[in-house]
Amino acid sequence: MIEVIHNYKELKRNMGNLINKSGYKNSFLAEKIGMQPTLFSVKKQRGNWSDDEMEKILVLIENEELEDFYFGEILREREKEETISYSDFKEEMGWK
């Protein structure tokens, strides 16, 4: 469950980058989701999208190339996290 929340937060933080990578203009996306272009630009800079806004945008811009970019961002973020070896994990879990 924690991973789902972490991924959601990461997605929300990266929405601006995803929009840029999508190739769509802000004004086009703003119109499609029923938002003024200026408000769209502000939200894109601040990253304060509502869940509904994020869903509407992702429906418009989602494609395989964009998913690859996003998963690459997640992997880069995870490289910063502390990891343990499999043998250490087995020991912590009490496995033999």
Coordinates of N, CA and C in Angstrom, one line a residue:
M1 N 0.8 -1.2 0.0 CA 0.0 0.0 0.0 C 0.9 1.3 0.0
I2 N 1.9 1.2 0.8 CA 2.8 2.4 0.8 C 3.4 2.7 -0.5
E3 N 3.7 1.6 -1.3 CA 4.3 1.8 -2.6 C 3.3 2.5 -3.5
V4 N 2.0 2.2 -3.4 CA 1.0 2.8 -4.2 C 0.9 4.3 -3.9
I5 N 1.0 4.7 -2.7 CA 0.9 6.1 -2.3 C 2.2 6.8 -2.8
H6 N 3.3 6.1 -2.6 CA 4.6 6.7 -3.1 C 4.5 7.0 -4.6
N7 N 4.0 6.0 -5.3 CA 3.9 6.2 -6.8 C 3.0 7.3 -7.2
Y8 N 1.9 7.4 -6.5 CA 0.9 8.4 -6.7 C 1.5 9.8 -6.5
K9 N 2.2 10.0 -5.4 CA 2.9 11.2 -5.1 C 3.9 11.6 -6.2
E10 N 4.7 10.6 -6.6 CA 5.7 10.8 -7.6 C 5.0 11.1 -9.0
L11 N 3.9 10.5 -9.3 CA 3.2 10.9 -10.5 C 2.7 12.3 -10.4
K12 N 2.2 12.7 -9.3 CA 1.7 14.1 -9.1 C 2.8 15.1 -9.3
R13 N 4.0 14.8 -8.7 CA 5.1 15.6 -8.8 C 5.6 15.8 -10.3
N14 N 5.4 14.7 -11.0 CA 6.0 14.6 -12.4 C 5.0 15.0 -13.5
M15 N 3.8 15.4 -13.1 CA 2.7 15.7 -14.1 C 3.2 16.8 -15.1
G16 N 3.9 17.8 -14.6 CA 4.4 18.8 -15.5 C 5.3 18.3 -16.5
N17 N 6.3 17.4 -16.1 CA 7.2 16.8 -17.0 C 6.5 15.9 -18.0
L18 N 5.5 15.1 -17.5 CA 4.8 14.3 -18.4 C 4.0 15.1 -19.5
I19 N 3.4 16.2 -19.1 CA 2.7 17.0 -20.0 C 3.7 17.5 -21.1
N20 N 4.9 18.0 -20.6 CA 5.9 18.5 -21.6 C 6.3 17.4 -22.5
K21 N 6.6 16.2 -22.0 CA 7.0 15.1 -22.8 C 5.9 14.6 -23.8
S22 N 4.7 14.9 -23.5 CA 3.5 14.4 -24.3 C 3.5 15.1 -25.6
G23 N 4.0 16.3 -25.7 CA 4.0 17.1 -26.9 C 2.8 17.9 -27.1
Y24 N 1.8 17.8 -26.2 CA 0.5 18.6 -26.3 C 0.8 20.0 -25.8
K25 N 0.1 20.9 -26.4 CA 0.2 22.3 -25.9 C -0.7 22.4 -24.6
N26 N -0.3 23.3 -23.7 CA -1.1 23.6 -22.5 C -2.5 24.0 -22.9
S27 N -2.6 24.9 -23.9 CA -3.9 25.4 -24.2 C -4.9 24.3 -24.7
F28 N -4.3 23.4 -25.5 CA -5.1 22.3 -26.0 C -5.6 21.4 -24.8
L29 N -4.7 21.0 -23.9 CA -5.1 20.2 -22.8 C -6.1 20.9 -21.9
A30 N -5.8 22.2 -21.6 CA -6.7 23.0 -20.8 C -8.1 23.0 -21.3
E31 N -8.2 23.2 -22.6 CA -9.5 23.2 -23.3 C -10.2 21.8 -23.1
K32 N -9.5 20.8 -23.3 CA -10.0 19.4 -23.3 C -10.5 19.1 -21.9
I33 N -9.9 19.6 -20.9 CA -10.4 19.2 -19.5 C -11.3 20.3 -18.9
G34 N -11.6 21.4 -19.7 CA -12.5 22.4 -19.3 C -11.9 23.4 -18.3
M35 N -10.6 23.8 -18.5 CA -9.9 24.7 -17.6 C -9.4 25.9 -18.4
Q36 N -9.3 27.0 -17.8 CA -8.7 28.2 -18.4 C -7.2 27.9 -18.6
P37 N -6.6 28.3 -19.8 CA -5.2 28.0 -20.0 C -4.2 28.6 -18.9
T38 N -4.6 29.8 -18.4 CA -3.7 30.4 -17.4 C -3.7 29.6 -16.1
L39 N -4.9 29.1 -15.7 CA -5.0 28.3 -14.5 C -4.2 26.9 -14.7
F40 N -4.4 26.4 -15.9 CA -3.7 25.2 -16.3 C -2.2 25.3 -16.1
S41 N -1.6 26.4 -16.6 CA -0.2 26.7 -16.6 C 0.3 26.8 -15.1
V42 N -0.5 27.5 -14.3 CA -0.2 27.7 -12.9 C -0.2 26.3 -12.2
K43 N -1.2 25.5 -12.4 CA -1.2 24.2 -11.8 C -0.1 23.3 -12.3
K44 N 0.3 23.5 -13.5 CA 1.4 22.7 -14.1 C 2.7 23.1 -13.4
Q45 N 2.9 24.4 -13.1 CA 4.1 24.8 -12.4 C 4.1 24.4 -10.9
R46 N 3.0 24.5 -10.3 CA 2.9 24.2 -8.9 C 2.7 22.7 -8.6
G47 N 2.1 22.0 -9.5 CA 1.8 20.6 -9.3 C 0.7 20.3 -8.3
N48 N -0.2 21.3 -8.3 CA -1.4 21.1 -7.3 C -2.6 20.7 -8.1
W49 N -2.5 19.6 -8.8 CA -3.7 19.0 -9.6 C -4.6 18.3 -8.6
S50 N -5.9 18.3 -8.9 CA -6.8 17.4 -8.2 C -6.7 16.0 -8.9
D51 N -7.3 15.1 -8.2 CA -7.3 13.7 -8.7 C -8.0 13.6 -10.0
D52 N -9.1 14.3 -10.1 CA -9.9 14.3 -11.3 C -9.2 15.0 -12.5
E53 N -8.5 16.1 -12.2 CA -7.7 16.7 -13.3 C -6.6 15.8 -13.8
M54 N -5.9 15.2 -12.8 CA -4.8 14.3 -13.3 C -5.4 13.1 -14.1
E55 N -6.5 12.6 -13.7 CA -7.1 11.5 -14.5 C -7.5 12.0 -15.9
K56 N -8.1 13.1 -16.0 CA -8.5 13.6 -17.3 C -7.3 13.9 -18.2
I57 N -6.2 14.4 -17.7 CA -5.0 14.7 -18.4 C -4.4 13.4 -18.9
L58 N -4.3 12.5 -18.0 CA -3.6 11.2 -18.3 C -4.4 10.4 -19.4
V59 N -5.7 10.5 -19.4 CA -6.5 9.9 -20.4 C -6.1 10.5 -21.8
L60 N -5.8 11.8 -21.8 CA -5.5 12.4 -23.1 C -4.1 12.1 -23.5
I61 N -3.1 12.1 -22.6 CA -1.7 12.1 -23.0 C -1.1 10.7 -22.9
E62 N -1.7 9.7 -22.3 CA -1.1 8.4 -22.0 C -0.8 7.7 -23.3
N63 N 0.5 7.2 -23.4 CA 0.9 6.4 -24.4 C 2.1 5.6 -24.0
E64 N 2.6 4.6 -24.7 CA 3.7 3.7 -24.3 C 5.0 4.5 -24.0
E65 N 5.3 5.4 -24.9 CA 6.5 6.2 -24.7 C 6.5 7.0 -23.5
L66 N 5.4 7.6 -23.1 CA 5.2 8.4 -21.9 C 5.3 7.5 -20.7
E67 N 4.7 6.3 -20.7 CA 4.8 5.4 -19.6 C 6.3 5.0 -19.4
D68 N 7.0 4.7 -20.5 CA 8.4 4.4 -20.3 C 9.2 5.5 -19.6
F69 N 8.9 6.8 -20.0 CA 9.5 7.9 -19.4 C 9.2 8.0 -17.9
Y70 N 8.0 7.8 -17.6 CA 7.5 7.9 -16.2 C 8.2 6.8 -15.3
F71 N 8.2 5.6 -15.8 CA 8.8 4.5 -15.1 C 10.3 4.7 -15.0
G72 N 10.9 5.3 -15.9 CA 12.3 5.7 -15.8 C 12.6 6.7 -14.7
E73 N 11.6 7.6 -14.5 CA 11.7 8.6 -13.4 C 11.6 7.9 -12.1
I74 N 10.6 6.9 -12.0 CA 10.5 6.2 -10.8 C 11.7 5.4 -10.4
L75 N 12.3 4.8 -11.4 CA 13.6 4.0 -11.2 C 14.7 4.9 -10.7
R76 N 14.8 6.1 -11.3 CA 15.9 7.0 -10.9 C 15.6 7.5 -9.4
E77 N 14.4 7.7 -9.1 CA 14.1 8.1 -7.7 C 14.4 7.0 -6.7
R78 N 14.1 5.8 -7.1 CA 14.4 4.6 -6.2 C 15.8 4.3 -6.0
E79 N 16.7 4.8 -7.0 CA 18.1 4.6 -6.9 C 18.6 5.3 -5.6
K80 N 17.9 6.3 -5.2 CA 18.3 7.1 -4.0 C 18.0 6.4 -2.7
E81 N 17.0 5.5 -2.8 CA 16.6 4.8 -1.6 C 17.6 3.7 -1.1
E82 N 17.6 3.5 0.2 CA 18.4 2.5 0.8 C 17.9 1.1 0.4
T83 N 18.9 0.3 0.1 CA 18.5 -1.1 -0.2 C 19.3 -2.1 0.7
I84 N 18.9 -3.3 0.7 CA 19.6 -4.4 1.4 C 19.8 -5.6 0.5
S85 N 20.7 -6.4 0.8 CA 21.0 -7.6 -0.1 C 19.9 -8.6 0.2
Y86 N 19.8 -9.6 -0.7 CA 18.8 -10.6 -0.5 C 19.1 -11.4 0.8
S87 N 20.4 -11.7 1.0 CA 20.8 -12.5 2.2 C 20.5 -11.7 3.4
D88 N 20.7 -10.4 3.5 CA 20.3 -9.6 4.6 C 18.8 -9.6 4.9
F89 N 18.1 -9.6 3.8 CA 16.6 -9.6 3.9 C 16.2 -10.9 4.5
K90 N 16.7 -12.0 4.0 CA 16.4 -13.4 4.5 C 16.7 -13.4 6.0
E91 N 17.8 -12.9 6.4 CA 18.2 -12.9 7.8 C 17.2 -12.1 8.6
E92 N 16.8 -10.9 8.1 CA 15.9 -10.1 8.8 C 14.5 -10.8 9.0
M93 N 14.1 -11.5 8.0 CA 12.8 -12.2 8.0 C 12.9 -13.5 8.8
G94 N 14.1 -13.9 9.1 CA 14.2 -15.2 9.9 C 14.1 -16.4 9.0
W95 N 14.3 -16.2 7.7 CA 14.3 -17.3 6.8 C 15.6 -18.1 6.8
K96 N 15.6 -19.3 6.4 CA 16.8 -20.2 6.3 C 17.1 -20.5 4.9

